[in-house]
PDB file of C-alpha atoms in Angstrom:
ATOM      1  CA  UNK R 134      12.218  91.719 -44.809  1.00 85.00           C
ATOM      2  CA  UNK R 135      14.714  90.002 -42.734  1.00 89.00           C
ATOM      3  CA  UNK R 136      18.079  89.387 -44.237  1.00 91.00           C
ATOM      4  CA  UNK R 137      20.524  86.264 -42.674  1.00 94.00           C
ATOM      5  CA  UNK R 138      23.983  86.597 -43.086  1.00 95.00           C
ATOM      6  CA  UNK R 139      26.015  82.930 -41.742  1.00 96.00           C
ATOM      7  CA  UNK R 140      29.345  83.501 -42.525  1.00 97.00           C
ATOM      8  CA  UNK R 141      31.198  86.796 -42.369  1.00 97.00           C
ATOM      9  CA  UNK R 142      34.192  88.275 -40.094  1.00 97.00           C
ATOM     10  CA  UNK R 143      35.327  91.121 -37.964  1.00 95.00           C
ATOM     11  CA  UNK R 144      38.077  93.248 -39.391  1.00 95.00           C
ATOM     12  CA  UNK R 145      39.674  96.231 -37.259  1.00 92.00           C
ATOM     13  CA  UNK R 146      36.555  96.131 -35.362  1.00 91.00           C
ATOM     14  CA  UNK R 147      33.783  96.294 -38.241  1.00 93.00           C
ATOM     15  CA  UNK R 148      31.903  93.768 -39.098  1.00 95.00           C
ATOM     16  CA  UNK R 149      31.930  91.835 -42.948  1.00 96.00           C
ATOM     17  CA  UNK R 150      29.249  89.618 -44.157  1.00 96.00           C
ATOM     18  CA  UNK R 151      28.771  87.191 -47.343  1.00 96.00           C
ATOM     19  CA  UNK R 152      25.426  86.953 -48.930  1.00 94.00           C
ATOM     20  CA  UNK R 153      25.382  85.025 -52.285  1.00 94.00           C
ATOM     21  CA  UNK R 154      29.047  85.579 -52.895  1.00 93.00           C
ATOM     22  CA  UNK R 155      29.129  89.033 -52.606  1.00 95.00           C
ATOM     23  CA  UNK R 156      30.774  91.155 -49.546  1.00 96.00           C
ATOM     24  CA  UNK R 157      28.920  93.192 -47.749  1.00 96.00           C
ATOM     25  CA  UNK R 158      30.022  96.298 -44.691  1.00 96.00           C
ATOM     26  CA  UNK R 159      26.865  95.064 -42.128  1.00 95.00           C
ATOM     27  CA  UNK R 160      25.412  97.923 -40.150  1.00 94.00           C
ATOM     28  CA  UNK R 161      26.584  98.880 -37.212  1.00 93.00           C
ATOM     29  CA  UNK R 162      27.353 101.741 -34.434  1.00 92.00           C
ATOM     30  CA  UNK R 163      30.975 101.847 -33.535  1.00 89.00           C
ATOM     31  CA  UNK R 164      31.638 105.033 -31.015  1.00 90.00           C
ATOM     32  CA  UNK R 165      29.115 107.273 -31.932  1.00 92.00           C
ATOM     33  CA  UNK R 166      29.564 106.455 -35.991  1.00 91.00           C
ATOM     34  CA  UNK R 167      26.852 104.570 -37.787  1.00 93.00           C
ATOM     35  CA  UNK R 168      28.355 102.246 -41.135  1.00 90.00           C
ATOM     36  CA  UNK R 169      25.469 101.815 -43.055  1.00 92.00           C
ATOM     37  CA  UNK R 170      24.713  98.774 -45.319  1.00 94.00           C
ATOM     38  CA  UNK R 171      26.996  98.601 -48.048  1.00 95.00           C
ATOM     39  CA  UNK R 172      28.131  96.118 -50.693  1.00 96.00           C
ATOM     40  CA  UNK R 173      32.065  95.887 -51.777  1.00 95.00           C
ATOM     41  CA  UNK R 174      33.378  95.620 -55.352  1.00 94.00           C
ATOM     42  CA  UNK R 175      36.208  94.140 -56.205  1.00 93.00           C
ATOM     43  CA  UNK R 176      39.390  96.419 -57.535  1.00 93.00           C
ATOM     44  CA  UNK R 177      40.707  95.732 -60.916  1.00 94.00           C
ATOM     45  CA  UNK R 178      43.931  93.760 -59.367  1.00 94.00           C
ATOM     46  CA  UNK R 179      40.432  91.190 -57.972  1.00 92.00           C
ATOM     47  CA  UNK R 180      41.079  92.424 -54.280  1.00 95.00           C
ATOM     48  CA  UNK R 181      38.338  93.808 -52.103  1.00 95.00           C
ATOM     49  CA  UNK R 182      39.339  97.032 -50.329  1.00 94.00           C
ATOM     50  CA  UNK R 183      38.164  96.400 -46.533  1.00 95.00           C
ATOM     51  CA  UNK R 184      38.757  99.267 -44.431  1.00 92.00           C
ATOM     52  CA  UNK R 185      41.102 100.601 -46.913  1.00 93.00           C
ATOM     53  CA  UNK R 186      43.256  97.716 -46.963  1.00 95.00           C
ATOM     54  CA  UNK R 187      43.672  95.325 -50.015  1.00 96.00           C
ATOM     55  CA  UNK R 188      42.526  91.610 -49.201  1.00 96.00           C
ATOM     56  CA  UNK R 189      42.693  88.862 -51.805  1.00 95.00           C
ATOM     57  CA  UNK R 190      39.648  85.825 -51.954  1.00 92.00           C
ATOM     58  CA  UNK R 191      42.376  83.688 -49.982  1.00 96.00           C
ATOM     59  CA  UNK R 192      43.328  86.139 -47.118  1.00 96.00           C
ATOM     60  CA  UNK R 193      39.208  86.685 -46.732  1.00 96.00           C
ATOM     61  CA  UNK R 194      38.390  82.818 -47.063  1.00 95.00           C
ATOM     62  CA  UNK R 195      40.578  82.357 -44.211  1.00 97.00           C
ATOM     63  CA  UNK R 196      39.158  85.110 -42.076  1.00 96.00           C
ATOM     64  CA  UNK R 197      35.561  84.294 -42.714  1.00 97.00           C
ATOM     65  CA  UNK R 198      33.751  82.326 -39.377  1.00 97.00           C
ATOM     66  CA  UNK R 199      30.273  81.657 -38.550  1.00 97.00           C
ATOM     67  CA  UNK R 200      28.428  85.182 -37.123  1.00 95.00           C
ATOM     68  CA  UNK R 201      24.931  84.024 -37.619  1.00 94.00           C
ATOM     69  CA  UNK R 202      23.906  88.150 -38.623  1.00 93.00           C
ATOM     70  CA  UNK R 203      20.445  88.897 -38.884  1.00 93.00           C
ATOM     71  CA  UNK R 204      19.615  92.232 -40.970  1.00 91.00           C
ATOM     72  CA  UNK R 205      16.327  94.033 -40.588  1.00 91.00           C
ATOM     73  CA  UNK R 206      15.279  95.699 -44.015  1.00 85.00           C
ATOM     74  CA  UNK R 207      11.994  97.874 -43.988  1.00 84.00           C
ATOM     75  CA  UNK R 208      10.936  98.202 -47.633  1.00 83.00           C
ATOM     76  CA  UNK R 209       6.749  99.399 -47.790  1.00 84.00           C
ATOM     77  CA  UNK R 210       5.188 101.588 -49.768  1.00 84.00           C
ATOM     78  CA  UNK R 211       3.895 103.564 -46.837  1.00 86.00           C
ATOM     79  CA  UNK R 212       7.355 104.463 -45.663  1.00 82.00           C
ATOM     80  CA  UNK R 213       8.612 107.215 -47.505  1.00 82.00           C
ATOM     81  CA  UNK R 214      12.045 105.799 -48.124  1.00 73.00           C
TER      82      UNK R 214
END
């Protein structure tokens, strides 16, 4: 299953994509550490923590561009995982 991700941004060198409204860390390699796949939450304050720093909707509206991602998800029942 391939997943598209448009619109996103690049924060202290990882990369943040949106996929129907919700925040995602994309996957990536960044000197010889792999960031796996992994959807944000919002706090209770309604801030995301990216890389450990609080962002509101506003401050992340105005960071998100157009990154055109495309995410590669391998889900078969012949693949043990």
């Amino acid at each position: 299953m391939i997943i598209n991700y448009k619109y996103g941004f690049k924060f202290e060198g990882v990369l943040y994509g949106w996929k129907d409204k919700k925040l995602y860390r994309l996957p990536q390699t960044i000197s010889k550490r792999f960031y796996c796949l992994k959807e944000l939450v919002k706090r209770a304050d309604g801030r995301y923590s990216v890389s450990r720093k609080p962002k509101s909707k506003n401050q992340l509206k105005d960071m998100t561009v157009f990154i055109n991602y495309e995410y590669q998800d391998i889900t078969d029942k012949d693949c043990p995982f």
